[in-house]
Short mmCIF file of C-alpha atoms in Angstrom, two decimals:
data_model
loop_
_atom_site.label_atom_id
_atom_site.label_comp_id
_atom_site.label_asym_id
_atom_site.label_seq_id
_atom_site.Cartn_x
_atom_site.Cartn_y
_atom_site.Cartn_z
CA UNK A 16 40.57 2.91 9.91
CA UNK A 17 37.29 1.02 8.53
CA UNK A 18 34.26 2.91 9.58
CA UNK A 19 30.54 1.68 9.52
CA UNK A 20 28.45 4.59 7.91
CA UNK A 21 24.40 5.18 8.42
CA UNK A 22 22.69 7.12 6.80
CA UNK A 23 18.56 7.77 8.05
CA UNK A 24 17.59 11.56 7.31
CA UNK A 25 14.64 11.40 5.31
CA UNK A 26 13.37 8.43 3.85
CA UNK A 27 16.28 6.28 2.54
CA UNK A 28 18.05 4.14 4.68
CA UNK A 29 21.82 3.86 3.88
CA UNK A 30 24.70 1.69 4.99
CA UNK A 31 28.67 1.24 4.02
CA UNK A 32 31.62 0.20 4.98
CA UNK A 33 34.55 2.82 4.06
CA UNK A 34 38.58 1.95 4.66
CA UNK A 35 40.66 5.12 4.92
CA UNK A 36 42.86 3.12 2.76
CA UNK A 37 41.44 0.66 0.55
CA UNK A 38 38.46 3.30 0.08
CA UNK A 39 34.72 2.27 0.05
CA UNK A 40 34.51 -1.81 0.83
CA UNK A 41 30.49 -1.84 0.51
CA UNK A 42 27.45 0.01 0.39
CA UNK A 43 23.61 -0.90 0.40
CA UNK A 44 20.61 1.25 0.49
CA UNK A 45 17.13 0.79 0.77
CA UNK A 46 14.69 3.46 -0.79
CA UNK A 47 11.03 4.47 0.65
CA UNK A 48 9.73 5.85 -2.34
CA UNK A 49 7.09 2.89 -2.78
CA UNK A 50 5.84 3.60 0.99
CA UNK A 51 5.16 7.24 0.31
CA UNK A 52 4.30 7.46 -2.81
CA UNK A 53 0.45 6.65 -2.23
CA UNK A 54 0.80 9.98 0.10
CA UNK A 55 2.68 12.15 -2.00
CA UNK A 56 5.24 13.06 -0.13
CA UNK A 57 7.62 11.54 2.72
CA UNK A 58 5.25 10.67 5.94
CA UNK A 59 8.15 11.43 8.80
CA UNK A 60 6.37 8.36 10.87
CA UNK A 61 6.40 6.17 8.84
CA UNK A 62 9.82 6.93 7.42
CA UNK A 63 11.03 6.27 10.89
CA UNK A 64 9.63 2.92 11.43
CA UNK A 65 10.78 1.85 7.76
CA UNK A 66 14.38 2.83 9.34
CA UNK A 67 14.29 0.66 12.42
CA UNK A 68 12.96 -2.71 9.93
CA UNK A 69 15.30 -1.73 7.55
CA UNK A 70 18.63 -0.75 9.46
CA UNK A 71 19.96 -4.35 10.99
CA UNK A 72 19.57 -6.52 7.88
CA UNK A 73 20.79 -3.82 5.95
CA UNK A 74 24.49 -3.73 8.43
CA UNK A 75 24.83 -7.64 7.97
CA UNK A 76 24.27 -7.66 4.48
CA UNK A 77 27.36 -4.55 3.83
CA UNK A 78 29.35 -6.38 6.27
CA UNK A 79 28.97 -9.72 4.30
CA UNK A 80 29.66 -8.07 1.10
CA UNK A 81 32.62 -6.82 2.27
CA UNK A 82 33.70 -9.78 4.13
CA UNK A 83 34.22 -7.91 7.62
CA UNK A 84 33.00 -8.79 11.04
CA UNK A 85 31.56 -6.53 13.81
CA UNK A 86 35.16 -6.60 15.50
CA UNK A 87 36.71 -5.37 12.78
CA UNK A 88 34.66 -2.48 12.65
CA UNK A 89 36.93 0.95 14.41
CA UNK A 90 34.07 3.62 14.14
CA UNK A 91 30.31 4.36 13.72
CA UNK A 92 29.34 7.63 11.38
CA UNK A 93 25.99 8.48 11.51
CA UNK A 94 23.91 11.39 9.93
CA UNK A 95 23.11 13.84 12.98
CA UNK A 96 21.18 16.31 11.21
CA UNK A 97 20.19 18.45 9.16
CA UNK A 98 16.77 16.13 8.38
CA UNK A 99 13.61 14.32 10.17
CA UNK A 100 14.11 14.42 13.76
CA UNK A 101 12.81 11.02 14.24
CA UNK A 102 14.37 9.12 11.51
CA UNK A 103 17.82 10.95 12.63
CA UNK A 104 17.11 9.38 15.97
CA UNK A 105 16.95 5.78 14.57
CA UNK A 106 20.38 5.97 12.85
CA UNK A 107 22.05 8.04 16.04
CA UNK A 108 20.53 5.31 18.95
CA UNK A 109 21.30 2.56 16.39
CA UNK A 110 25.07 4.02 15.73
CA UNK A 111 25.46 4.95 19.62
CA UNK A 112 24.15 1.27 20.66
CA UNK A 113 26.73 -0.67 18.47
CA UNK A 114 29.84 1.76 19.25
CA UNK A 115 29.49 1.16 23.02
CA UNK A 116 28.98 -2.70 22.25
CA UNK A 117 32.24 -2.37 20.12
CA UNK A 118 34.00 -0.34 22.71
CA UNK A 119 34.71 2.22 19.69
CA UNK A 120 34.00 5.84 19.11
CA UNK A 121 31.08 7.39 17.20
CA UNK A 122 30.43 10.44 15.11
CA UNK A 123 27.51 12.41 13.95
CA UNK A 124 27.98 13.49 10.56
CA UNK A 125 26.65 16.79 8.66
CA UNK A 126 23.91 15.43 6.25
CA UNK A 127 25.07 17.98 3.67
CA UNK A 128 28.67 17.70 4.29
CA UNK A 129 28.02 14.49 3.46
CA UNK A 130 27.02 15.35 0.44
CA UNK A 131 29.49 17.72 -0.38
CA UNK A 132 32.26 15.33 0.12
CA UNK A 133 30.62 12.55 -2.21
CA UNK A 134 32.53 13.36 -4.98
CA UNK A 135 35.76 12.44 -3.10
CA UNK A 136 34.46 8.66 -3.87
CA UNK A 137 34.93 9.16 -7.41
CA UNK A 138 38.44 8.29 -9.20
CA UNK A 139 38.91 12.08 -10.15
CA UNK A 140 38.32 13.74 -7.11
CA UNK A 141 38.33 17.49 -6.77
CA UNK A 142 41.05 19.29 -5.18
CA UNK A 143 40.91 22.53 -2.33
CA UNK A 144 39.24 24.82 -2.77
CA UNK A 145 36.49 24.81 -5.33
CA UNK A 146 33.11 26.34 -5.52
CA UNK A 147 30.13 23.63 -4.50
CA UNK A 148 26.52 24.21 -5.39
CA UNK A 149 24.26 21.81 -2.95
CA UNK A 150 20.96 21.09 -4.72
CA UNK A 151 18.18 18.53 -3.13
CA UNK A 152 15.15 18.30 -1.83
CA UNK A 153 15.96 20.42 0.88
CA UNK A 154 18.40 23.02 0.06
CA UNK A 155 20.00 24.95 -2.14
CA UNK A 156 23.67 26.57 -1.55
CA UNK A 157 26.59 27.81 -2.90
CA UNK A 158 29.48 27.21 -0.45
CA UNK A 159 33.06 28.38 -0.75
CA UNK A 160 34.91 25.64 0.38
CA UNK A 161 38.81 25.73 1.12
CA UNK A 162 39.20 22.29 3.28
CA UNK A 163 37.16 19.78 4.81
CA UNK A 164 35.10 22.33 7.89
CA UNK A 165 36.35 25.30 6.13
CA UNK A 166 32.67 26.95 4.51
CA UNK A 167 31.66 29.81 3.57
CA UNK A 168 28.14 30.49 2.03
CA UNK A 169 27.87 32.36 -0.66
CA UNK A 170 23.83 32.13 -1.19
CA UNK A 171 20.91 30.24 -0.69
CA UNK A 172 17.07 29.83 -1.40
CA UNK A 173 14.88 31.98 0.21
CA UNK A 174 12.33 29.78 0.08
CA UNK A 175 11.82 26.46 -2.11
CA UNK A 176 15.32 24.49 -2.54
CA UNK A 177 15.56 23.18 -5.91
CA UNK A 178 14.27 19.66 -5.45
CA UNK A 179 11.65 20.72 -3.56
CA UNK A 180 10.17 22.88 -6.38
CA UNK A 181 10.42 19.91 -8.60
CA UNK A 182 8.34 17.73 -6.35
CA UNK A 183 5.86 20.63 -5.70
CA UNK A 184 5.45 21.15 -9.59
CA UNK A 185 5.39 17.37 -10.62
CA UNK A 186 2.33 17.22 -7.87
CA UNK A 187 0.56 20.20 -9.27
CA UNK A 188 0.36 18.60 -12.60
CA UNK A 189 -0.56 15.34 -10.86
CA UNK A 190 2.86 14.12 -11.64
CA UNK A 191 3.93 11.02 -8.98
CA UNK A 192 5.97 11.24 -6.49
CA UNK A 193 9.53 11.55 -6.03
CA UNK A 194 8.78 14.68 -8.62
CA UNK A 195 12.61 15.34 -10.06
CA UNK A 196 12.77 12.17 -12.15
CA UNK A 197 9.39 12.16 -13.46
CA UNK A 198 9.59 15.97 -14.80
CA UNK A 199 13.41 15.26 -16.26
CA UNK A 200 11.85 12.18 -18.10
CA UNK A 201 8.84 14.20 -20.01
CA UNK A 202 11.31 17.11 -20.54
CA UNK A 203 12.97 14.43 -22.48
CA UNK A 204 9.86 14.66 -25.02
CA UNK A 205 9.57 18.39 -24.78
CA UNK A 206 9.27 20.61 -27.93
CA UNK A 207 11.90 23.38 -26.85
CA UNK A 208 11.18 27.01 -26.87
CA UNK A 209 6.91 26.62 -26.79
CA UNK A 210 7.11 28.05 -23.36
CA UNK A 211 9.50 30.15 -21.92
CA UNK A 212 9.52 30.48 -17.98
CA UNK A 213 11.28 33.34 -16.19
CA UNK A 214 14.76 32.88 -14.66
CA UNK A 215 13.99 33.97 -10.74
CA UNK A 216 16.81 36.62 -9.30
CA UNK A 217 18.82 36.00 -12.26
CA UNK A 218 17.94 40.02 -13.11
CA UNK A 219 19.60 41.20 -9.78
CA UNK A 220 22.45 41.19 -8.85
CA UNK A 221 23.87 38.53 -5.61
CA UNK A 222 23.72 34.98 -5.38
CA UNK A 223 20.53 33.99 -3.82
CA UNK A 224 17.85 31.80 -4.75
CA UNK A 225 13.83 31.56 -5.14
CA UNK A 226 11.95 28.87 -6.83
CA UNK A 227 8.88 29.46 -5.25
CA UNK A 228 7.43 32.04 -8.14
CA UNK A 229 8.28 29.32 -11.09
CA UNK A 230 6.37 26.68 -9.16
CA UNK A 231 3.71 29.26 -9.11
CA UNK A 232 3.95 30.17 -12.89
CA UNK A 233 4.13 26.75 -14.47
CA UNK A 234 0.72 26.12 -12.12
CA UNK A 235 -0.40 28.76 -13.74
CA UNK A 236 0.92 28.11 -17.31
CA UNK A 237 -0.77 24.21 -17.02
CA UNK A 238 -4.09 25.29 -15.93
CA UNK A 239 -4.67 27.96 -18.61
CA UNK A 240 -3.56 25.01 -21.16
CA UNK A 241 -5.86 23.20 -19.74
CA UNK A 242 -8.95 25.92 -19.63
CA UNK A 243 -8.19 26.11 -23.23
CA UNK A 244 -8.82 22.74 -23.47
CA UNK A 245 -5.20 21.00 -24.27
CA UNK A 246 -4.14 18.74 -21.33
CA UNK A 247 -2.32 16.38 -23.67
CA UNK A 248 0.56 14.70 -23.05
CA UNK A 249 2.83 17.11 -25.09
CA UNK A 250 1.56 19.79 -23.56
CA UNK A 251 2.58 18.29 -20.00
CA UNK A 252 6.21 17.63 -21.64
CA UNK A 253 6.74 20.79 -23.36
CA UNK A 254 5.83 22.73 -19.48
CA UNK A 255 8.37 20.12 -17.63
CA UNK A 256 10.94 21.13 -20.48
CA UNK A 257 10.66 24.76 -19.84
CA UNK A 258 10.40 24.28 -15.69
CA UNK A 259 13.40 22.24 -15.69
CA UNK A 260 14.99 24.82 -18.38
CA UNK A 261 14.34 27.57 -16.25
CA UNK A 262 15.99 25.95 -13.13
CA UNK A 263 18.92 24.35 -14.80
CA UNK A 264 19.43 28.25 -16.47
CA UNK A 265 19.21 29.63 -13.03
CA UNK A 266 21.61 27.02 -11.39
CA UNK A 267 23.92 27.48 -13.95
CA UNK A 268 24.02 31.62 -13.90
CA UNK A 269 24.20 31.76 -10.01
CA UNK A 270 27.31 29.25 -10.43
CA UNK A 271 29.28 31.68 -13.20
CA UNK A 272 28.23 34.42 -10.93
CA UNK A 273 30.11 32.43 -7.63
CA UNK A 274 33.01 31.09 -9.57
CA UNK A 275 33.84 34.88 -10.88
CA UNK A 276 32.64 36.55 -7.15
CA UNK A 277 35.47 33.90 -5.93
CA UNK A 278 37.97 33.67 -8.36
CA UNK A 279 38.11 30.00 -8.54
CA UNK A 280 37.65 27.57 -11.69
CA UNK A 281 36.13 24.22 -10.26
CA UNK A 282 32.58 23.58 -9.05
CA UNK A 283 31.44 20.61 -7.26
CA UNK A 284 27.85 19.98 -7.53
CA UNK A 285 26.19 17.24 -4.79
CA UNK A 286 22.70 16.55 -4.04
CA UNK A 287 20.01 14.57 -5.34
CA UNK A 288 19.64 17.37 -8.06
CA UNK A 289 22.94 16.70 -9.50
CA UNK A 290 21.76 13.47 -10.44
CA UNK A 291 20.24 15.73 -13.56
CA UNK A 292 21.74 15.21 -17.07
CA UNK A 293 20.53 18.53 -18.26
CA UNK A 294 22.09 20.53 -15.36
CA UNK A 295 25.69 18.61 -15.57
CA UNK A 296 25.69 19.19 -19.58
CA UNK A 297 24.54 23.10 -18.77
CA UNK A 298 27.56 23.41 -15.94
CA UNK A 299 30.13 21.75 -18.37
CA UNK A 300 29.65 23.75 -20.59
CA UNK A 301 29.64 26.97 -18.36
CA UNK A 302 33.00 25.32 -16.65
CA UNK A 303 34.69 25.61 -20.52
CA UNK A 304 34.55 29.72 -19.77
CA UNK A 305 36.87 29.30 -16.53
CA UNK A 306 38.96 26.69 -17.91
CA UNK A 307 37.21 24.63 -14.98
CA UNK A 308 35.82 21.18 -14.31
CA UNK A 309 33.01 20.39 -12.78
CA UNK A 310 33.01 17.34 -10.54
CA UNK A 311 30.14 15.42 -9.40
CA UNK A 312 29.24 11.91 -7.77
CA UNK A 313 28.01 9.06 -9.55
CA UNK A 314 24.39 9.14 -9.51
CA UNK A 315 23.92 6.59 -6.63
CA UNK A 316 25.48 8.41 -4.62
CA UNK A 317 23.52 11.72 -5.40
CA UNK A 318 21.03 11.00 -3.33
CA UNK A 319 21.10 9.54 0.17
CA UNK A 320 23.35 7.71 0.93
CA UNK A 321 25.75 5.63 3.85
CA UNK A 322 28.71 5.84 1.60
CA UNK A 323 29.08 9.89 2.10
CA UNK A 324 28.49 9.64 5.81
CA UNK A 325 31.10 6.85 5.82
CA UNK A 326 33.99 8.87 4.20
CA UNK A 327 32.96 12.22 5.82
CA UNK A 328 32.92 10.88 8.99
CA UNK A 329 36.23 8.97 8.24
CA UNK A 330 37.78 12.03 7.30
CA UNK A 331 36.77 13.60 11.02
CA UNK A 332 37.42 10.41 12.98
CA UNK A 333 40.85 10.74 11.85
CA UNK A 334 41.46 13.91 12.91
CA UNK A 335 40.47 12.88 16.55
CA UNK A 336 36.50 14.06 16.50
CA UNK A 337 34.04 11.33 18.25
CA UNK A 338 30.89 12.37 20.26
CA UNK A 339 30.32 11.50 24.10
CA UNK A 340 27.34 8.66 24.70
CA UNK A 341 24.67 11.46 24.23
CA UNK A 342 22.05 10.61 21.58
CA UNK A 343 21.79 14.57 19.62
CA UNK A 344 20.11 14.92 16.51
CA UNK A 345 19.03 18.11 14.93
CA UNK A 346 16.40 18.96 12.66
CA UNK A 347 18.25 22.22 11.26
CA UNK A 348 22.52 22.88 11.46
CA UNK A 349 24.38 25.52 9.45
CA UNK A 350 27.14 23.99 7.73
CA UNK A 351 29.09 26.24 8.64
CA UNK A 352 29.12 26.02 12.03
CA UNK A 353 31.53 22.63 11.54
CA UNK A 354 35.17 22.78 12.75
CA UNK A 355 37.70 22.41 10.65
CA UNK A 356 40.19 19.46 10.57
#
């Protein structure tokens, strides 16, 4: 089965082409970052008019790569939610549009199912069941996860996800935007151990999450640097080294805490988080206690991507799942609320 894959939830616009038995053919992606980062954040209209200029070319150039034609093509996956509603609605009308000019069935995938299954691109891929920690911009999770719809959550953030508290805290300290990669590469520079920020819920026992209070402290911690006069550079890299510390810390105690709760030895981290060197160096080494491994995407395929929505909607189409000629998006879906196949 070859399946066309879109991926619009936010503000990258993501195509591929995945086989169910030659594996991924071709994948392209076009990121907004340059669009919003004037505004310092993701603009949801714009996003969705970047996704209707970007989405057409983006098809013909996947399908070149791959050398494939339209009427090869057996299935549409597209992103359904969670995400913007409007930039969901450009991938699902564009995906619904082409499968009933194709005469072929179409599927809205789980944005961060999607996710969770990226590492089943990857040569090594992890086997049922493992523990999965979802970390992005918009959420953080621990899932149980015992088969392909079979989810159980475990915990989540009560307020900031993960992502989102690195973008909020890279603003604050008039960082640019996307936040994550610009407060990794200071920590880089960082003098370890000047500060020390607290570890949120890590003193209680349970597996949720709140980033909202270290977003608040390092705020705090940079603007009484600078009342004392020392906004230098050093001083910026030293704070991102102890807010990313302090996250990575907290990610990686929940995780020990799930994997034990559980009884299972393999973790699966996915999101545009896991794209972060210090967090898959602070999980291997926490995996080394269990005997575990922890398995993780390549980093283009962290973040958003067509390729995940390809193979997770494969994966569904196979087992006989297609949506009717209804256009449904939706802004917020439990994950857990999927069937399993």
């Amino acid at each position: 089965m070859l399946v066309l894959g879109l991926e619009t939830s936010c503000d990258e616009t993501g195509v591929a082409l995945y086989h169910s038995e030659r594996g991924l053919l071709a994948d392209a992606l076009f990121s907004q970052i340059d669009l919003h980062r004037v505004y310092g954040g993701v603009v949801p209209e714009l996003a969705s008019r970047d996704h209707v200029k970007r989405m057409l070319p983006l098809i013909r150039e996947v399908l070149a790569t791959a050398g494939c034609t339209a009427d090869q093509i057996d299935a549409v996956a597209y992103t359904a939610g969670p995400g913007l509603v409007g930039a969901l609605l450009v991938g699902a009308s564009c995906a619904q549009a082409m499968a009933f000019a194709w005469g072929v069935p179409a599927l809205g995938v789980h944005h961060m199912e999607g996710h969770l299954l990226a590492p089943m691109l990857e040569e090594n891929p992890p086997a049922f069941p493992f523990v999965a920690l979802l970390v992005s911009g918009g959420h953080t999770q621990l899932v149980r996860v015992d088969g392909i719809g079979q989810y159980s959550l475990l915990g989540e953030s009560l307020d900031d996800a993960a992502g989102e508290a690195f973008d909020k805290t890279a603003k604050l300290m008039g960082l640019d935007y996307p936040g994550g990669p610009e407060i990794a590469r200071l920590a880089e520079r960082g003098t370890p151990g000047r500060f020390v920020f607290p570890r949120p819920m890590t003193d209680r026992p349970g597996l949720e999450f709140s980033f909202s209070g270290l977003k608040t402290f390092t705020l705090n911690t940079w603007q009484k640097c600078r009342d004392e006069g020392d906004d230098s550079e050093q001083t910026r890299c030293d704070i991102a080294l102890a807010f990313q510390h302090a996250v990575v810390q907290t990610l990686t105690i929940k995780c020990r805490r799930a994997l034990k709760q559980t009884g299972l030895k393999n973790l699966v981290i996915a999101g545009g988080v896991s794209a972060n060197s210090d967090l898959r160096q602070s999980l291997g080494e926490m995996l080394s206690e269990f005997n575990g491994q922890v398995f993780y995407a390549r980093p283009k395929f962290c973040t958003d991507n067509g390729a995940m929505i390809a193979y997770a909607g494969c994966q569904r189409l196979k087992a006989g799942q297609h949506d009717g000629l209804g256009i449904v998006v939706q802004a917020r879906w439990p994950m857990d609320s999927l069937p399993a196949i």
